[in-house]
Coordinates of C-alpha atoms in Angstrom, one line a residue:
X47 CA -124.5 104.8 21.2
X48 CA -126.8 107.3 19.2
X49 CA -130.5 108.0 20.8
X50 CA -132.1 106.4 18.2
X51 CA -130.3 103.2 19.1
X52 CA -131.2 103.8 23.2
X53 CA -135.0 104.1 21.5
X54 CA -135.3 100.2 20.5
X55 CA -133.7 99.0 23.9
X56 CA -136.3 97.0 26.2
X57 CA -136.2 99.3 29.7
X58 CA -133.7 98.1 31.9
X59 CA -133.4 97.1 35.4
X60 CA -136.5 95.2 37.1
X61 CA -139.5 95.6 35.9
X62 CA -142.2 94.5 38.3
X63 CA -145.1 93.1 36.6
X64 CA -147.6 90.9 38.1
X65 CA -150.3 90.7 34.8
X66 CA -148.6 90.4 31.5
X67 CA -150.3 92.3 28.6
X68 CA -151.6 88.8 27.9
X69 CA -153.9 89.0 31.1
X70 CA -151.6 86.3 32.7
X71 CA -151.5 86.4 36.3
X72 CA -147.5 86.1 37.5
X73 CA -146.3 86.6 41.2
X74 CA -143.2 88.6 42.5
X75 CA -141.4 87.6 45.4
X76 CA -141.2 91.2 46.4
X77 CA -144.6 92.2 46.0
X78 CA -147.6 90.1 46.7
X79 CA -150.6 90.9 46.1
X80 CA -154.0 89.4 47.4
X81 CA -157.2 90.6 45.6
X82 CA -160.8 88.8 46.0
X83 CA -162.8 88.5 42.6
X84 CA -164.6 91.5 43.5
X85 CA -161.5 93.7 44.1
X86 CA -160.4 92.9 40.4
X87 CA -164.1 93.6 39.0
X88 CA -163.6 96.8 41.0
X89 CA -160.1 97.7 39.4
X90 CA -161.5 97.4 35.9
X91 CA -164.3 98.9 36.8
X92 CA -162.5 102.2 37.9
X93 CA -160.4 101.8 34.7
X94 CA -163.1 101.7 32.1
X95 CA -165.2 104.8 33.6
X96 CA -162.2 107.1 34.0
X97 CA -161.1 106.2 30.2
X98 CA -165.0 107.1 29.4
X99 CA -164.6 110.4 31.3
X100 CA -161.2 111.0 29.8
X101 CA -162.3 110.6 26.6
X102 CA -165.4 112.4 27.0
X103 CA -163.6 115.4 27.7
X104 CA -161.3 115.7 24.6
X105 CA -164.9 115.4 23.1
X106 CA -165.5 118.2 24.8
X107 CA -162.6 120.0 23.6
X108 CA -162.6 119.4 20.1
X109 CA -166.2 120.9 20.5
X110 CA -165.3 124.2 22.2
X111 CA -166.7 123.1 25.5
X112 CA -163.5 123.2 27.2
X113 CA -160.6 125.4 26.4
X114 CA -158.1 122.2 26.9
X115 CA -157.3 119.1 28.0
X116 CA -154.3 117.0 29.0
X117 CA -155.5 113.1 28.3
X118 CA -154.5 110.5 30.5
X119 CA -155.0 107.4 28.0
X120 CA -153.0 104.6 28.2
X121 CA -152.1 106.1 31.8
X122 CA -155.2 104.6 33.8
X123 CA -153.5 101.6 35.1
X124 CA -150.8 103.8 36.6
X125 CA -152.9 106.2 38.2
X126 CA -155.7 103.6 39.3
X127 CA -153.4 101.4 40.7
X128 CA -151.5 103.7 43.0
X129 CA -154.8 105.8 43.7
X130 CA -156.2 102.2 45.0
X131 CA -153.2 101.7 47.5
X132 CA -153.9 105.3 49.3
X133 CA -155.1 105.6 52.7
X134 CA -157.5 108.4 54.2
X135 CA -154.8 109.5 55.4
X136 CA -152.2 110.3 52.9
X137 CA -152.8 113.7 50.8
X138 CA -152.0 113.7 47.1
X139 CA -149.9 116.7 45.1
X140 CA -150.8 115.8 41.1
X141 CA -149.7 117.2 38.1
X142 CA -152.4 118.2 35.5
X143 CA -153.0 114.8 33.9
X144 CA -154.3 113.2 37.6
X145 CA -157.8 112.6 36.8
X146 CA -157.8 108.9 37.6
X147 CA -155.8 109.7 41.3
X148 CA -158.8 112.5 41.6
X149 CA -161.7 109.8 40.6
X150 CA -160.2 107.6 43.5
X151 CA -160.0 110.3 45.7
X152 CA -164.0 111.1 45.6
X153 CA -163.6 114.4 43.5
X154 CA -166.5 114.9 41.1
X155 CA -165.2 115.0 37.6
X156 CA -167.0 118.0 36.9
X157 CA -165.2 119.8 38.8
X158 CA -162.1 119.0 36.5
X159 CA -164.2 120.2 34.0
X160 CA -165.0 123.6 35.0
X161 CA -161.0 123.9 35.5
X162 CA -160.5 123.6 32.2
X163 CA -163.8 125.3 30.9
X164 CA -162.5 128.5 33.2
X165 CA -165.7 128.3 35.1
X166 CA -163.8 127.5 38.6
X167 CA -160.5 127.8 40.5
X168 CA -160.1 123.8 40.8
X169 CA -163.1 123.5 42.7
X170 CA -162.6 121.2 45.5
X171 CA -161.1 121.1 48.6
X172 CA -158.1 119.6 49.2
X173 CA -158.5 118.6 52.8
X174 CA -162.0 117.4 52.0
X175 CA -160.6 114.8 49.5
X176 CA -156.6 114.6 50.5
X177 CA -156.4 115.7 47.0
X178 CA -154.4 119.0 46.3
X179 CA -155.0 121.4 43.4
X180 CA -154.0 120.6 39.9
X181 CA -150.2 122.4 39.4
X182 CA -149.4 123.6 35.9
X183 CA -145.8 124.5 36.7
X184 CA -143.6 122.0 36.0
X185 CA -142.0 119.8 39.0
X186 CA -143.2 122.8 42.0
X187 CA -145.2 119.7 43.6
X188 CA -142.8 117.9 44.3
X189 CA -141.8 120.4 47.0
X190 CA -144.9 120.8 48.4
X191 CA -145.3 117.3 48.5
X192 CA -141.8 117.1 50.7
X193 CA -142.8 120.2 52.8
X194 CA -145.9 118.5 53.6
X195 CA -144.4 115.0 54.4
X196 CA -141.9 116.9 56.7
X197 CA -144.8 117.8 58.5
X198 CA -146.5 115.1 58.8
X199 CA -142.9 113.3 60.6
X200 CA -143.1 116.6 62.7
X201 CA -146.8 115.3 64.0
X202 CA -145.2 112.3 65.2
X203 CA -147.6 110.1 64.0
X204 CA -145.2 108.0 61.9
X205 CA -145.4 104.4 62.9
X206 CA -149.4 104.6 64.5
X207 CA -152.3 103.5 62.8
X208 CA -153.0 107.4 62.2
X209 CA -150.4 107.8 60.1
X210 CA -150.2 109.3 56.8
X211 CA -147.8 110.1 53.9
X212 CA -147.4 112.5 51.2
X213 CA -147.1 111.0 47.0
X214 CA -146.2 113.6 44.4
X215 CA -146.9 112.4 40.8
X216 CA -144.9 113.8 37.9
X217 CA -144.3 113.1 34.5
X218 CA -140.6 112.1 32.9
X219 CA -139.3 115.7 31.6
X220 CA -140.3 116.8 34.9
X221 CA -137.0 114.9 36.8
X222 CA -135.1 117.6 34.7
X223 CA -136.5 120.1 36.7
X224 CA -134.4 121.7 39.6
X225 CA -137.2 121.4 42.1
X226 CA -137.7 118.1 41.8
X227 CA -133.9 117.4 42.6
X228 CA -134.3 119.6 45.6
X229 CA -137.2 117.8 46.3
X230 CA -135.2 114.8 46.4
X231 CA -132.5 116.2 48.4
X232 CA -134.9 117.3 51.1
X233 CA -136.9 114.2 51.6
X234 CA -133.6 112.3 51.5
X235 CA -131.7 114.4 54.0
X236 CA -135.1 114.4 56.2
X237 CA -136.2 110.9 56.0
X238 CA -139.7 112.3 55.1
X239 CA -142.8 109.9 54.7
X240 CA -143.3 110.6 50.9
X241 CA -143.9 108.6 47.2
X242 CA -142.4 109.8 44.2
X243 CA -144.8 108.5 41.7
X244 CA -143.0 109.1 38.3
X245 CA -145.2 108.3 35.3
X246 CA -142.5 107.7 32.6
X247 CA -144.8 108.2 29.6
X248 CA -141.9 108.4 27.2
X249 CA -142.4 111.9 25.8
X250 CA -141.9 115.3 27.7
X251 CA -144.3 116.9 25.1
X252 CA -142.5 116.5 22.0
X253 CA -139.1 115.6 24.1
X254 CA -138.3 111.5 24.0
X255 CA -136.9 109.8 27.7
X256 CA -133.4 110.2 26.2
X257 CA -132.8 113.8 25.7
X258 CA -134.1 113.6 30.3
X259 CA -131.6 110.6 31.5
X260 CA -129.2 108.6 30.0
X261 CA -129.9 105.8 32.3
X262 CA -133.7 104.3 33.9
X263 CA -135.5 107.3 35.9
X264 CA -135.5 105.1 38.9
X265 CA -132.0 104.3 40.0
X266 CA -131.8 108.4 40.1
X267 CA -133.1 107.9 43.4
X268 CA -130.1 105.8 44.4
X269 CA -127.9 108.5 44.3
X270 CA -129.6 110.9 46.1
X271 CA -130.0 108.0 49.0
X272 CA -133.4 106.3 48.5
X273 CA -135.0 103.5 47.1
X274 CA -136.5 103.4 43.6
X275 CA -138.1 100.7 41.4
X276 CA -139.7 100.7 38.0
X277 CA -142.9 99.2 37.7
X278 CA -144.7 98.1 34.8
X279 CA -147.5 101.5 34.1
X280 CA -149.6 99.6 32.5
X281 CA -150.4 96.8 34.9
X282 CA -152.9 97.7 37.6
X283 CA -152.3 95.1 39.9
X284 CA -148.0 96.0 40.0
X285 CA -149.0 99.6 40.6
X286 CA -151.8 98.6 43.4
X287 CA -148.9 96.4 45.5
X288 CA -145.9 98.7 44.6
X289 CA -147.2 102.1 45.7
X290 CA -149.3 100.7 48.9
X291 CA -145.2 99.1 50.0
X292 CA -144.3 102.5 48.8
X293 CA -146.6 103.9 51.8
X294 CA -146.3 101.6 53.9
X295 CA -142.7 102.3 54.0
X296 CA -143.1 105.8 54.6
X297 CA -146.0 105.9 56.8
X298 CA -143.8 103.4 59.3
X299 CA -140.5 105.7 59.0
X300 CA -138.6 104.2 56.8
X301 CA -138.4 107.3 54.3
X302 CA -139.0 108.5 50.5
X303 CA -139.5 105.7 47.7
X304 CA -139.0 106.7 43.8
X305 CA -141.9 104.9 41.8
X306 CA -141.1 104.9 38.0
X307 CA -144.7 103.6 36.3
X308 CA -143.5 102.7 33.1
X309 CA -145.9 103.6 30.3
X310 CA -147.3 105.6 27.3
X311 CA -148.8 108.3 26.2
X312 CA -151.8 107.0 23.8
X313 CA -152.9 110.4 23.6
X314 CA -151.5 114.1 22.7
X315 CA -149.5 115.7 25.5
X316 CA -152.4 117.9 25.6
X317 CA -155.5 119.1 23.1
X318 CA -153.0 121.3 21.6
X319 CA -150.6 119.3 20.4
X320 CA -149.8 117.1 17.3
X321 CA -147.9 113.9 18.6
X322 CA -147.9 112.9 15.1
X323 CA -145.0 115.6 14.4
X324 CA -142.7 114.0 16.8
X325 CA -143.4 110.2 17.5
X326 CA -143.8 107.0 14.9
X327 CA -147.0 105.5 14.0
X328 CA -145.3 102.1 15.0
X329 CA -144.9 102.8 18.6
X330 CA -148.5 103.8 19.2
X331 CA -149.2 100.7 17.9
X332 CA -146.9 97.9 20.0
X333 CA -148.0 99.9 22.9
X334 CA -152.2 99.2 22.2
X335 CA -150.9 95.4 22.7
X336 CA -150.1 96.6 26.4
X337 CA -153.0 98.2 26.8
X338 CA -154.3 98.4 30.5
X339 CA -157.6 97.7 30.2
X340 CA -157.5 94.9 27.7
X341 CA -155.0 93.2 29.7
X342 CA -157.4 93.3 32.7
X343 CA -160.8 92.6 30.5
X344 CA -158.6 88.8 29.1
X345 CA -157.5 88.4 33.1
X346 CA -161.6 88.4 34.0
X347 CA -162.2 86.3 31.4
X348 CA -159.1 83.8 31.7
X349 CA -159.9 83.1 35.3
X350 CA -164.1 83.1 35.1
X351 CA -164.1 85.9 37.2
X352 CA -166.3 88.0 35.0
X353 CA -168.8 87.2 32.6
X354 CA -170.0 89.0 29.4
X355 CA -172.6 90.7 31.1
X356 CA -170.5 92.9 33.8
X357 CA -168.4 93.4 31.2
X358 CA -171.6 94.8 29.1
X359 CA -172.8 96.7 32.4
X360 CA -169.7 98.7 32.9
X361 CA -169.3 99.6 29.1
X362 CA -173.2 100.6 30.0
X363 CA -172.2 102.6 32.7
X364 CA -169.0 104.2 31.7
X365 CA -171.3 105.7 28.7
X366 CA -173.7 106.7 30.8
X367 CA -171.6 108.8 33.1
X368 CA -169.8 110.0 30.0
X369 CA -173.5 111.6 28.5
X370 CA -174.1 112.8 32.1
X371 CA -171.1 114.8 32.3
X372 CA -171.8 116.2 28.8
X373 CA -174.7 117.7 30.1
X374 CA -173.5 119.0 33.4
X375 CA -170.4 120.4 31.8
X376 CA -172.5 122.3 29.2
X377 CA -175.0 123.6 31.8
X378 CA -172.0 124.8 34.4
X379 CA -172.4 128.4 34.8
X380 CA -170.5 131.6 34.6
X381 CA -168.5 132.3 37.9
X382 CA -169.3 135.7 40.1
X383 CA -166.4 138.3 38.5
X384 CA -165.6 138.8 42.1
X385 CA -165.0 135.4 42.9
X386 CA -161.7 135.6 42.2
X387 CA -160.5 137.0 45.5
X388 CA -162.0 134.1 47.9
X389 CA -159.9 131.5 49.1
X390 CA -156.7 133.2 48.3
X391 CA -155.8 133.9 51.6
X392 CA -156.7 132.2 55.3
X393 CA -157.6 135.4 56.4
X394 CA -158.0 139.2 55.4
X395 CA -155.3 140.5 53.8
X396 CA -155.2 144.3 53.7
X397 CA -153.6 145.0 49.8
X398 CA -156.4 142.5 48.4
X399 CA -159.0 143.5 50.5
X400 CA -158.2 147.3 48.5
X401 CA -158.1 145.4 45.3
X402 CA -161.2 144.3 45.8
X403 CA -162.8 147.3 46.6
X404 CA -161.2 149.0 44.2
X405 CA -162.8 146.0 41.5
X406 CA -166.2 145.7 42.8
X407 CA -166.2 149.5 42.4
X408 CA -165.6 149.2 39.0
X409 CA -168.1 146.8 38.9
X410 CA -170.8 149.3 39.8
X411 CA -169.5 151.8 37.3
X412 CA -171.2 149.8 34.7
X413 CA -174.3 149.4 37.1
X414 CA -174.5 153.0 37.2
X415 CA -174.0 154.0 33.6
X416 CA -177.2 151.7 33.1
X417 CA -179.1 153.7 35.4

C-alpha cells in the first residue's frame, strides 16, 4: 500500500465523538458526559476568545510585532477540552503551540506574547498556574512530565482528594522522538499518574502522519503496556470527558493513559512556514466542515441553548480582547540586559554569579565611556 493510498483512509480504530461536525449531540457508552447550558455557553466561549487571541497574534507577526508564532487553529477544541478536565492540582508540561491549555490555566496571554516578542523568559510561574514553561525542543516534555508524575506517586497522595497528575501535550512527529519512547517506558514501568495528550494534527511541519507510524498513534501505547484511545480533536465535549477519565485514572493509581486528539492544522506549522508547499488545498477545505467552533455555535443553536445575541456578545468580546492585546503587546517594554541571570538557578551559583559580574561590568564600560 503506497502513502498516498494510507492518505484517503478514514482513521482507524474508535473514534470517540460525542458532537458530530453537524452539532449533533451523540452519547458513548464509555464516556458520559453531563454539561448544564451554561457549561456549553462556557466551552464556546473559551473557544472563540482563544481563536481571537490566536489570530491576533499572527496579526502581530505579519506586522513585525512578534518575531514568530506557532498557531493553534483548528486545534482549540483539543486543547480547550482537555484544559477544562484539569484539576488544581495537576501541572501541565506543553509544547509551543499550548495557548488554549495556558488560557485555561489563568496565564495572561501577554505573557505568551512577550515570549515570542523576546521581551521575557516565558514569564509566568509555573507553580503559580500548574502551567510549565513553553519547550521548543522536540518531545523533552514528555520526560519531565514522567519525572514529575513519579513524584507525585512518591507523595503518596494518589487515591485522596489531594491528588494530582502530570499531562504532557505533544504533537504527531514528536512520537518519533527517543524521549518520548523513554517517556513511555518510564511511566509504564512506574505506573506513574500521567496523560499523554497527543494532538495528531496530521503534519510534523512539512512531514504527513505516514512517514511517523504506519498504524493509529494510539494503540503505540499498547505495546509499551498502557491504555490509549483516539478521540475526535475537534470535538470539545469528547476531549472534556476523555482527558478528565484520563486523570481520573491516574490521579486514583491506575497509571499512564495515551490521548490521540485527532485533528488539523488550519494554520502554518509556524509564521515561518508555507503549508501550501507540502499539503492540498482540498484537505484544508473538508477539514473547515469539522470545524470546532462551528460545530459548537449549530449545537447552541440546535438545542435553544443560546440565542443570537450571546453569540453576538462573545464575537464582541473576543474582538475586544483581541484590540486590548494589540495594545499591550505593542507597549511591553525592553527587558533589563541583566535580567537574564534571574531565575536560572534556586540559589547562588558561584560560575554565574562571576558571569554576572563580569557582564554588569561591561555594562558600566559604556557608562563610563559616556562620562
Amino acid at each position: 500500500m503506497t502513502i498516498d493510498s494510507m492518505r484517503d483512509r478514514p482513521p482507524e480504530g474508535g473514534l470517540v465523538q460525542l458532537l458530530t461536525p453537524e452539532g449533533e449531540r451523540v452519547e458513548h457508552p464509555d464516556y458520559p458526559l453531563d454539561l448544564s447550558a451554561e457549561d456549553v455557553r462556557g466551552l464556546y466561549r473559551d473557544l472563540v476568545l482563544v481563536r481571537a487571541i490566536d489570530r491576533e497574534a499572527v496579526a502581530l507577526t505579519r506586522q513585525g510585532e512578534l518575531g514568530l508564532w506557532a498557531s493553534l487553529l483548528g486545534q482549540e477544541a483539543a486543547q480547550i477540552g482537555s484544559g477544562r478536565a484539569l484539576t488544581a492540582q495537576d501541572m501541565v508540561f506543553p509544547t509551543y503551540r499550548e495557548h488554549g491549555v495556558a488560557y485555561c490555566r489563568g496565564v495572561d496571554p501577554l505573557k505568551l506574547l512577550g515570549m515570542f516578542r523576546g521581551v521575557n523568559h516565558a514569564g509566568w510561574d509555573p507553580a503559580e498556574h500548574g502551567f510549565h514553561l513553553y519547550t521548543i525542543v522536540i518531545g523533552s516534555q514528555t520526560l519531565h512530565a514522567a519525572g514529575y508524575a513519579m513524584g507525585i506517586q512518591r507523595d503518596g497522595l494518589l487515591g485522596t482528594p489531594n491528588a494530582g497528575a502530570a499531562i504532557a501535550y505533544f504533537g504527531d512527529g514528536a512520537t518519533s522522538q527517543g524521549d518520548v519512547n523513554e517517556a513511555f517506558v518510564f511511566a509504564s514501568v512506574f505506573n506513574a499518574p500521567v496523560v499523554f495528550f497527543c494532538q495528531n494534527n496530521q503534519w510534523a511541519i512539512s512531514e504527513p502522519l505516514e512517514r511517523q507510524s504506519r498504524i493509529p498513534l494510539y494503540r503505540r501505547a499498547q505495546g509499551f503496556g498502557f491504555p490509549g484511545v483516539r478521540v475526535d480533536g475537534n470535538d470539545v465535549f469528547a476531549c472534556l470527558a476523555v482527558t478528565r477519565r484520563a486523570l481520573e485514572n491516574a490521579r486514583t493509581g491506575q497509571g499512564p493513559t495515551l490521548v490521540e486528539a485527532y485533528t488539523y492544522r488550519m494554520g502554518a506549522h509556524t509564521t515561518t512556514d508555507d503549508p501550501t508547499r507540502y499539503r492540498l488545498r482540498t484537505d484544508e477545505e473538508a477539514w473547515k466542515l469539522k470545524d470546532p467552533i462551528e460545530r459548537v455555535r449549530a449545537y447552541l443553536r440546535r438545542s435553544g441553548l443560546a440565542d443570537d445575541a450571546f453569540l453576538a456578545s462573545v464575537e464582541a468580546e473576543g474582538k475586544d480582547i483581541a484590540a486590548d492585546l494589540r495594545t499591550r503587546c505593542r507597549a511591553l517594554p525592553d527587558p533589563r540586559p541583566e535580567a537574564i541571570f534571574e531565575n536560572v538557578y534556586a540559589a547562588p551559583h558561584a560560575l554565574m554569579t562571576e558571569e554576572q559580574e563580569a557582564f554588569a561590568a561591561y555594562l558600566a564600560s559604556f557608562e563610563e565611556e559616556v562620562a
